[in-house]
PDB file of C-alpha atoms in Angstrom:
ATOM      1  CA  MET A 119      -8.186   3.515 -15.521  1.00 53.00           C
ATOM      2  CA  MET A 120     -11.018   2.054 -13.492  1.00 56.00           C
ATOM      3  CA  LYS A 121     -14.244   1.230 -15.319  1.00 63.00           C
ATOM      4  CA  PRO A 122     -17.470   2.007 -13.407  1.00 67.00           C
ATOM      5  CA  TYR A 123     -18.332  -0.960 -11.218  1.00 69.00           C
ATOM      6  CA  ILE A 124     -20.487  -1.058  -8.128  1.00 75.00           C
ATOM      7  CA  TYR A 125     -19.619  -4.032  -5.995  1.00 78.00           C
ATOM      8  CA  ASP A 126     -21.770  -5.631  -3.333  1.00 86.00           C
ATOM      9  CA  SER A 127     -21.208  -7.521  -0.095  1.00 87.00           C
ATOM     10  CA  LEU A 128     -20.196 -10.714  -1.938  1.00 91.00           C
ATOM     11  CA  ASP A 129     -17.490  -8.797  -3.812  1.00 89.00           C
ATOM     12  CA  SER A 130     -16.383  -7.238  -0.534  1.00 86.00           C
ATOM     13  CA  ASP A 131     -16.209 -10.669   1.124  1.00 88.00           C
ATOM     14  CA  LEU A 132     -14.261 -12.033  -1.861  1.00 91.00           C
ATOM     15  CA  ILE A 133     -11.760  -9.172  -1.627  1.00 88.00           C
ATOM     16  CA  SER A 134     -11.441  -9.779   2.118  1.00 85.00           C
ATOM     17  CA  GLU A 135     -10.646 -13.463   1.557  1.00 87.00           C
ATOM     18  CA  LEU A 136      -8.102 -12.594  -1.144  1.00 87.00           C
ATOM     19  CA  ARG A 137      -6.409 -10.138   1.218  1.00 82.00           C
ATOM     20  CA  LYS A 138      -5.924 -13.028   3.651  1.00 82.00           C
ATOM     21  CA  ASP A 139      -4.611 -15.336   0.927  1.00 85.00           C
ATOM     22  CA  GLY A 140      -4.167 -14.023  -2.606  1.00 86.00           C
ATOM     23  CA  ARG A 141      -3.393 -17.572  -3.764  1.00 87.00           C
ATOM     24  CA  ALA A 142      -6.622 -19.112  -2.453  1.00 91.00           C
ATOM     25  CA  SER A 143      -8.195 -21.479  -4.963  1.00 94.00           C
ATOM     26  CA  ILE A 144     -11.510 -20.761  -6.630  1.00 95.00           C
ATOM     27  CA  SER A 145     -12.885 -23.914  -4.969  1.00 95.00           C
ATOM     28  CA  TYR A 146     -11.805 -22.774  -1.517  1.00 95.00           C
ATOM     29  CA  LEU A 147     -13.248 -19.286  -2.075  1.00 95.00           C
ATOM     30  CA  ALA A 148     -16.547 -20.731  -3.321  1.00 95.00           C
ATOM     31  CA  GLU A 149     -16.833 -22.982  -0.280  1.00 96.00           C
ATOM     32  CA  THR A 150     -15.886 -20.202   2.150  1.00 95.00           C
ATOM     33  CA  LEU A 151     -18.313 -17.716   0.573  1.00 94.00           C
ATOM     34  CA  ASN A 152     -21.030 -20.360   0.125  1.00 96.00           C
ATOM     35  CA  VAL A 153     -21.441 -19.745  -3.623  1.00 96.00           C
ATOM     36  CA  SER A 154     -20.597 -21.684  -6.773  1.00 96.00           C
ATOM     37  CA  ARG A 155     -17.140 -21.769  -8.346  1.00 95.00           C
ATOM     38  CA  ALA A 156     -18.611 -20.072 -11.445  1.00 96.00           C
ATOM     39  CA  THR A 157     -19.905 -17.206  -9.303  1.00 95.00           C
ATOM     40  CA  VAL A 158     -16.485 -16.689  -7.715  1.00 95.00           C
ATOM     41  CA  GLN A 159     -14.750 -16.827 -11.105  1.00 95.00           C
ATOM     42  CA  ASN A 160     -17.215 -14.355 -12.657  1.00 94.00           C
ATOM     43  CA  ARG A 161     -16.911 -11.950  -9.734  1.00 93.00           C
ATOM     44  CA  LEU A 162     -13.134 -12.198  -9.761  1.00 93.00           C
ATOM     45  CA  ASP A 163     -13.029 -11.583 -13.524  1.00 92.00           C
ATOM     46  CA  ARG A 164     -15.250  -8.488 -13.158  1.00 90.00           C
ATOM     47  CA  LEU A 165     -13.225  -7.128 -10.239  1.00 89.00           C
ATOM     48  CA  LEU A 166     -10.037  -7.529 -12.277  1.00 89.00           C
ATOM     49  CA  SER A 167     -11.385  -6.166 -15.582  1.00 88.00           C
ATOM     50  CA  SER A 168     -13.009  -3.164 -13.901  1.00 86.00           C
ATOM     51  CA  GLY A 169      -9.801  -2.242 -12.086  1.00 85.00           C
ATOM     52  CA  VAL A 170     -11.206  -2.748  -8.579  1.00 84.00           C
ATOM     53  CA  ILE A 171      -8.499  -5.373  -8.035  1.00 84.00           C
ATOM     54  CA  LEU A 172      -5.216  -4.108  -9.447  1.00 82.00           C
ATOM     55  CA  GLY A 173      -3.213  -7.270  -8.894  1.00 81.00           C
ATOM     56  CA  PHE A 174      -1.938  -9.754  -6.383  1.00 79.00           C
ATOM     57  CA  THR A 175       1.135  -9.526  -4.225  1.00 72.00           C
ATOM     58  CA  VAL A 176       3.308 -11.536  -1.883  1.00 67.00           C
ATOM     59  CA  ARG A 177       3.453 -10.910   1.846  1.00 65.00           C
ATOM     60  CA  VAL A 178       6.811 -11.959   3.232  1.00 60.00           C
ATOM     61  CA  HIS A 179       7.150 -13.023   6.862  1.00 59.00           C
ATOM     62  CA  GLN A 180       8.938 -10.298   8.802  1.00 55.00           C
ATOM     63  CA  GLU A 181      11.608 -12.756   9.977  1.00 57.00           C
ATOM     64  CA  VAL A 182      12.689 -13.227   6.356  1.00 55.00           C
ATOM     65  CA  GLU A 183      13.110  -9.483   5.918  1.00 55.00           C
ATOM     66  CA  LYS A 184      14.415  -8.824   9.441  1.00 61.00           C
ATOM     67  CA  GLU A 185      17.160  -6.552   8.107  1.00 69.00           C
ATOM     68  CA  THR A 186      14.616  -4.305   6.372  1.00 83.00           C
ATOM     69  CA  VAL A 187      13.982  -0.921   7.990  1.00 89.00           C
ATOM     70  CA  ARG A 188      10.405   0.259   7.452  1.00 91.00           C
ATOM     71  CA  ALA A 189       8.800   3.513   8.557  1.00 94.00           C
ATOM     72  CA  MET A 190       5.910   5.905   8.097  1.00 96.00           C
ATOM     73  CA  MET A 191       6.749   9.537   7.487  1.00 96.00           C
ATOM     74  CA  MET A 192       4.200  12.324   7.903  1.00 96.00           C
ATOM     75  CA  ILE A 193       5.022  15.381   5.817  1.00 96.00           C
ATOM     76  CA  GLU A 194       3.838  18.987   6.004  1.00 95.00           C
ATOM     77  CA  VAL A 195       3.969  20.857   2.693  1.00 95.00           C
ATOM     78  CA  ALA A 196       4.247  24.630   2.199  1.00 92.00           C
ATOM     79  CA  GLY A 197       1.259  26.364   0.611  1.00 86.00           C
ATOM     80  CA  GLN A 198       0.520  25.379  -2.962  1.00 88.00           C
ATOM     81  CA  SER A 199       3.644  23.276  -3.549  1.00 88.00           C
ATOM     82  CA  THR A 200       2.077  19.838  -3.001  1.00 91.00           C
ATOM     83  CA  SER A 201       2.239  18.799  -6.676  1.00 91.00           C
ATOM     84  CA  GLN A 202       5.911  19.727  -6.973  1.00 93.00           C
ATOM     85  CA  VAL A 203       6.750  17.958  -3.703  1.00 94.00           C
ATOM     86  CA  ILE A 204       4.922  14.790  -4.791  1.00 93.00           C
ATOM     87  CA  LYS A 205       6.772  14.831  -8.129  1.00 91.00           C
ATOM     88  CA  LYS A 206      10.142  15.032  -6.356  1.00 92.00           C
ATOM     89  CA  LEU A 207       9.244  12.401  -3.766  1.00 93.00           C
ATOM     90  CA  ARG A 208       8.172   9.930  -6.460  1.00 90.00           C
ATOM     91  CA  GLY A 209      11.794   9.983  -7.631  1.00 88.00           C
ATOM     92  CA  ILE A 210      12.976   8.442  -4.352  1.00 90.00           C
ATOM     93  CA  PRO A 211      12.741   4.662  -4.781  1.00 86.00           C
ATOM     94  CA  GLU A 212      12.818   3.941  -1.032  1.00 89.00           C
ATOM     95  CA  LEU A 213       9.429   5.649  -0.718  1.00 91.00           C
ATOM     96  CA  VAL A 214       7.334   2.617  -1.572  1.00 88.00           C
ATOM     97  CA  LYS A 215       3.974   4.392  -1.175  1.00 91.00           C
ATOM     98  CA  LEU A 216       2.892   8.000  -0.979  1.00 93.00           C
ATOM     99  CA  HIS A 217      -0.535   9.089   0.245  1.00 95.00           C
ATOM    100  CA  THR A 218      -2.261  12.460   0.430  1.00 94.00           C
ATOM    101  CA  THR A 219      -4.196  12.979   3.642  1.00 93.00           C
ATOM    102  CA  ASN A 220      -6.083  15.524   5.682  1.00 90.00           C
ATOM    103  CA  GLY A 221      -5.411  16.860   9.154  1.00 88.00           C
ATOM    104  CA  ALA A 222      -2.132  18.187  10.488  1.00 90.00           C
ATOM    105  CA  TRP A 223      -0.048  16.430   7.800  1.00 95.00           C
ATOM    106  CA  ASP A 224      -0.396  16.773   4.022  1.00 95.00           C
ATOM    107  CA  LEU A 225       1.337  13.554   2.933  1.00 96.00           C
ATOM    108  CA  VAL A 226       2.151  10.170   4.420  1.00 96.00           C
ATOM    109  CA  ALA A 227       5.068   8.245   2.934  1.00 95.00           C
ATOM    110  CA  GLU A 228       5.911   4.598   3.498  1.00 93.00           C
ATOM    111  CA  LEU A 229       9.679   4.094   3.541  1.00 94.00           C
ATOM    112  CA  GLN A 230      11.647   0.881   3.182  1.00 90.00           C
ATOM    113  CA  THR A 231      15.427   0.586   3.299  1.00 89.00           C
ATOM    114  CA  THR A 232      17.965  -2.162   3.892  1.00 85.00           C
ATOM    115  CA  SER A 233      19.889  -0.468   6.731  1.00 87.00           C
ATOM    116  CA  LEU A 234      19.698   2.354   9.268  1.00 89.00           C
ATOM    117  CA  GLY A 235      22.446   4.201   7.388  1.00 91.00           C
ATOM    118  CA  GLU A 236      20.406   4.096   4.187  1.00 91.00           C
ATOM    119  CA  PHE A 237      17.317   5.087   6.194  1.00 93.00           C
ATOM    120  CA  ASP A 238      19.158   8.146   7.527  1.00 94.00           C
ATOM    121  CA  ARG A 239      20.243   9.087   3.989  1.00 93.00           C
ATOM    122  CA  VAL A 240      16.637   8.845   2.725  1.00 93.00           C
ATOM    123  CA  LEU A 241      15.331  10.979   5.614  1.00 94.00           C
ATOM    124  CA  ARG A 242      17.881  13.690   4.810  1.00 93.00           C
ATOM    125  CA  ARG A 243      17.014  13.534   1.111  1.00 92.00           C
ATOM    126  CA  VAL A 244      13.283  13.881   1.803  1.00 94.00           C
ATOM    127  CA  ARG A 245      13.781  16.764   4.235  1.00 91.00           C
ATOM    128  CA  GLU A 246      15.873  18.633   1.636  1.00 93.00           C
ATOM    129  CA  VAL A 247      13.005  18.694  -0.883  1.00 94.00           C
ATOM    130  CA  ASP A 248      11.898  22.289  -1.524  1.00 94.00           C
ATOM    131  CA  GLY A 249       8.383  22.831  -0.217  1.00 95.00           C
ATOM    132  CA  ILE A 250       8.597  20.460   2.747  1.00 95.00           C
ATOM    133  CA  LEU A 251       8.146  22.425   5.971  1.00 94.00           C
ATOM    134  CA  ASN A 252       8.152  19.670   8.552  1.00 93.00           C
ATOM    135  CA  SER A 253       8.109  15.902   8.920  1.00 94.00           C
ATOM    136  CA  GLU A 254       7.718  13.257  11.571  1.00 95.00           C
ATOM    137  CA  THR A 255       8.878   9.692  11.102  1.00 95.00           C
ATOM    138  CA  SER A 256       8.015   6.533  13.026  1.00 95.00           C
ATOM    139  CA  LEU A 257       9.830   3.237  12.560  1.00 93.00           C
ATOM    140  CA  LEU A 258       7.579   0.203  12.076  1.00 90.00           C
ATOM    141  CA  LEU A 259       8.749  -2.394  14.584  1.00 86.00           C
ATOM    142  CA  SER A 260       6.416  -5.303  13.861  1.00 79.00           C
ATOM    143  CA  THR A 261       3.342  -6.105  11.793  1.00 73.00           C
ATOM    144  CA  MET A 262       0.390  -8.029  13.182  1.00 71.00           C
TER     145      MET A 262
END
């Protein structure tokens, strides 16, 4: 649960730098942001304790995971069944992220599989979920 915390432009810049390199040293961040190491450490501690920053992750070069099939799937849900659909979709481990959205589509799912055959199986499984009216899927070919 996120504690109330209003962050400013320095916090935003710090988050931006951490998105580029989550392993950047406090010294490097302080120099880049033109503030003291203590300021960076205090801001980082507050961002973590307040829940603004949930954690750090690894970005793997796409050549290392060249066999991975990734895609975005837009999903249209029938009437008032969104909660039930979300509950069922959360049980599919290949859906690495699920977002609610506005516009023509109700949900956007990020899929990741190890082969096209597995990808096809996941697409069928998602489309069989009661309450899903329509979907459109786009393979992610490269990431910039």
